[in-house]
Amino acid sequence: PMWQFWFIGALIILHLFLPLIHKIFKNPKWALILTIACFVVCFGVDIANVLFVALDKPLIQSYVPQTFRLWNHLAYFLLGGFLGKPELKEMIKNEIKPWKHLIILIILSVVIIIYQIYMGSHYYGTTYAEFFYDNFFVMAWNVTLFTFINRLELRNRKVIKVVEYISVNTFGVYAMHLYLLGLLKLTFDYQAKGFLLWVPVFVFIVGQVISSLLRLNRFTKQLVTF
């Protein structure tokens, strides 16, 4: 199975919309309205899911293949357009102290973990991340995480090398995470509460090692390079 590559189809669709998105973003007012509209739809889907489960119906996302959940993809894509603006980066750096930003990120990270484990295990009946992309807390965490990383100015050469090493293997980790989870499932109940928090660490470390080895050969390198 290779369903983890659903995002390639989503990227193709988004790029088809790029001429229109580019035209809209020339007018900041309309760009903001469109982005807010996408987020309203996302939050609406998330709230509706709670009602659907209460009525013993499947989650809304299960009716739409992940590639075609355009309301969600557009929301994140357009949000990235705003977060990438240099003036916004400077405003965040000037208005929010780094230590405050870090504290907010840590608090949101804890909230996200507790929320998803509880809702996934006790209410939704699934802990798959795709059913939480429309959630307000998840989106707030994503914004906080990426704005925090974006404000960092790395000067230490050793740290820069570590970041570069990790970043080139990122696609490889993503490409093989499905198969690593499959191997885990043969031995552990990786969705159990006691083991759940260790899964990302295991997948990240093992995925980095395998991806690094595959990149040593010019033929296998194509499997982990995007």
XYZ file of C-alpha atoms in Angstrom:
226
model
C 0.000 0.000 0.000
C 1.153 3.522 -0.770
C -1.718 5.653 0.448
C 0.734 7.890 2.297
C 1.413 9.612 -1.043
C -2.090 11.108 -1.114
C -0.505 14.555 -0.723
C 1.062 14.405 -4.211
C -2.423 14.427 -5.753
C -3.403 17.247 -3.396
C -0.352 19.269 -4.474
C -1.238 18.772 -8.143
C -4.743 20.100 -7.514
C -3.459 23.075 -5.500
C -0.986 23.962 -8.235
C -3.816 23.969 -10.749
C -5.424 26.670 -8.588
C -2.201 28.686 -8.268
C -2.937 31.259 -11.016
C -6.246 32.102 -9.330
C -4.710 32.069 -5.821
C -1.892 34.332 -7.021
C -4.411 36.788 -8.449
C -6.440 36.784 -5.212
C -3.332 37.314 -3.059
C -2.550 40.504 -4.933
C -5.460 41.933 -2.948
C -4.705 41.375 0.781
C -8.354 41.891 1.718
C -9.655 39.113 -0.547
C -6.748 36.858 0.412
C -7.664 37.238 4.079
C -11.374 36.657 3.400
C -10.657 33.470 1.413
C -8.284 32.139 4.097
C -10.775 32.852 6.893
C -13.548 31.182 4.858
C -11.457 28.014 4.497
C -10.766 27.973 8.227
C -14.443 28.454 9.045
C -15.228 25.394 6.924
C -12.474 23.436 8.720
C -13.813 24.326 12.153
C -17.331 23.537 10.968
C -16.222 20.065 9.884
C -14.506 19.474 13.219
C -17.582 20.509 15.210
C -19.867 18.484 12.935
C -17.721 15.407 13.599
C -18.597 15.574 17.285
C -22.283 15.618 16.354
C -21.863 12.833 13.802
C -20.248 10.527 16.341
C -23.007 11.330 18.838
C -25.511 10.220 16.174
C -23.438 7.062 15.570
C -22.362 8.145 12.082
C -18.863 8.028 10.478
C -16.597 11.072 10.660
C -17.122 13.533 7.789
C -13.580 13.083 6.435
C -14.236 9.370 5.901
C -16.671 10.302 3.110
C -13.981 12.201 1.158
C -10.622 10.722 0.036
C -7.788 12.626 1.676
C -6.470 13.956 -1.643
C -9.769 15.767 -2.282
C -10.290 17.417 1.128
C -9.625 20.752 -0.533
C -11.147 22.898 2.225
C -8.373 21.666 4.523
C -5.516 21.774 2.005
C -6.442 25.302 0.909
C -6.637 26.501 4.527
C -3.089 25.334 5.305
C -1.758 26.392 1.893
C -3.158 29.921 2.175
C -2.063 30.174 5.795
C 1.462 29.333 4.652
C 1.239 32.250 2.242
C 0.636 34.610 5.159
C 3.189 33.041 7.511
C 5.840 33.298 4.814
C 5.604 37.082 4.633
C 8.821 38.723 6.008
C 6.834 41.536 7.657
C 4.827 38.995 9.692
C 8.022 37.284 10.813
C 9.413 40.616 11.995
C 6.169 41.501 13.766
C 6.195 38.193 15.676
C 9.849 38.661 16.642
C 9.147 42.175 17.912
C 5.863 41.464 19.713
C 6.505 38.015 21.244
C 9.599 37.238 23.272
C 11.303 33.928 22.345
C 10.759 32.435 25.825
C 7.040 33.316 25.730
C 6.763 31.790 22.268
C 8.435 28.604 23.525
C 6.139 28.368 26.564
C 3.052 28.732 24.345
C 4.419 26.015 22.050
C 5.044 23.632 24.966
C 1.575 24.234 26.441
C -0.132 23.691 23.076
C 1.948 20.531 22.480
C 0.749 19.069 25.787
C -2.854 20.082 25.039
C -2.674 18.503 21.571
C -1.335 15.188 22.889
C -3.962 14.930 25.626
C -6.786 16.063 23.348
C -5.994 13.706 20.479
C -5.392 10.675 22.694
C -8.613 11.274 24.600
C -10.832 12.130 21.615
C -9.292 9.475 19.395
C -9.380 6.640 21.924
C -12.589 7.437 23.809
C -14.790 9.226 21.289
C -13.813 8.994 17.615
C -12.564 5.432 17.836
C -9.465 6.271 15.767
C -6.219 8.090 16.507
C -5.277 8.724 12.874
C -3.944 12.270 12.504
C -5.963 12.974 9.348
C -9.170 13.281 11.388
C -7.676 16.094 13.478
C -6.305 18.386 10.749
C -9.474 20.521 10.911
C -9.224 21.009 14.665
C -8.606 24.506 16.038
C -6.002 23.330 18.587
C -4.055 21.449 15.909
C -4.021 24.476 13.619
C -2.982 26.778 16.475
C -0.178 24.352 17.351
C 0.997 24.236 13.724
C 1.074 28.032 13.495
C 2.967 28.308 16.804
C 5.450 25.594 15.816
C 6.276 26.983 12.385
C 6.454 30.626 13.490
C 8.792 29.577 16.323
C 11.058 27.640 13.944
C 10.883 30.478 11.416
C 12.149 33.001 13.926
C 15.220 30.953 14.854
C 18.492 32.249 13.453
C 21.008 29.408 13.531
C 24.652 30.437 13.693
C 26.348 27.360 15.157
C 27.775 25.382 12.239
C 27.356 22.027 14.022
C 23.681 22.700 14.688
C 23.184 23.779 11.079
C 24.754 20.516 9.855
C 22.409 18.481 12.080
C 19.382 20.369 10.749
C 20.544 19.898 7.163
C 21.135 16.175 7.759
C 17.672 15.697 9.246
C 15.903 17.796 6.599
C 17.248 15.862 3.588
C 15.930 12.627 5.133
C 12.490 14.006 5.978
C 10.759 12.752 2.841
C 12.336 9.324 3.309
C 10.980 9.135 6.850
C 7.520 10.092 5.605
C 7.632 7.628 2.708
C 8.478 4.657 4.936
C 6.549 5.581 8.099
C 3.587 3.439 7.008
C 5.780 0.353 6.727
C 7.571 1.043 10.020
C 4.186 1.289 11.739
C 3.254 -2.015 10.116
C 6.356 -3.658 11.571
C 5.545 -2.214 14.990
C 2.027 -3.563 14.812
C 3.382 -7.106 14.405
C 5.011 -6.878 17.824
C 3.281 -4.103 19.776
C -0.126 -2.517 20.068
C 1.313 0.833 19.017
C -2.019 2.565 19.559
C -2.028 1.625 23.243
C -1.709 4.603 25.568
C 1.531 3.435 27.162
C 3.304 3.025 23.831
C 1.670 5.699 21.694
C 4.022 8.552 22.634
C 7.116 6.507 21.697
C 5.905 5.718 18.180
C 6.951 9.066 16.571
C 10.402 8.808 18.205
C 10.912 5.252 16.925
C 9.676 6.060 13.406
C 11.801 9.230 13.248
C 15.076 7.602 14.374
C 14.741 4.360 12.387
C 13.425 6.266 9.347
C 16.405 8.646 9.472
C 18.863 5.733 9.584
C 17.230 3.831 6.701
C 16.819 6.979 4.620
C 20.499 7.850 5.135
C 21.556 4.376 3.971
C 19.306 4.516 0.906
C 20.751 7.899 -0.055
C 24.241 6.378 -0.298
C 23.269 4.604 -3.534
C 22.337 6.685 -6.584
C 19.528 4.289 -7.528
C 17.874 3.818 -4.115
C 18.356 7.546 -3.455
C 15.427 8.206 -5.817
C 13.109 6.355 -3.398
C 13.674 8.855 -0.585
C 14.153 12.090 -2.537
C 11.317 14.449 -3.403
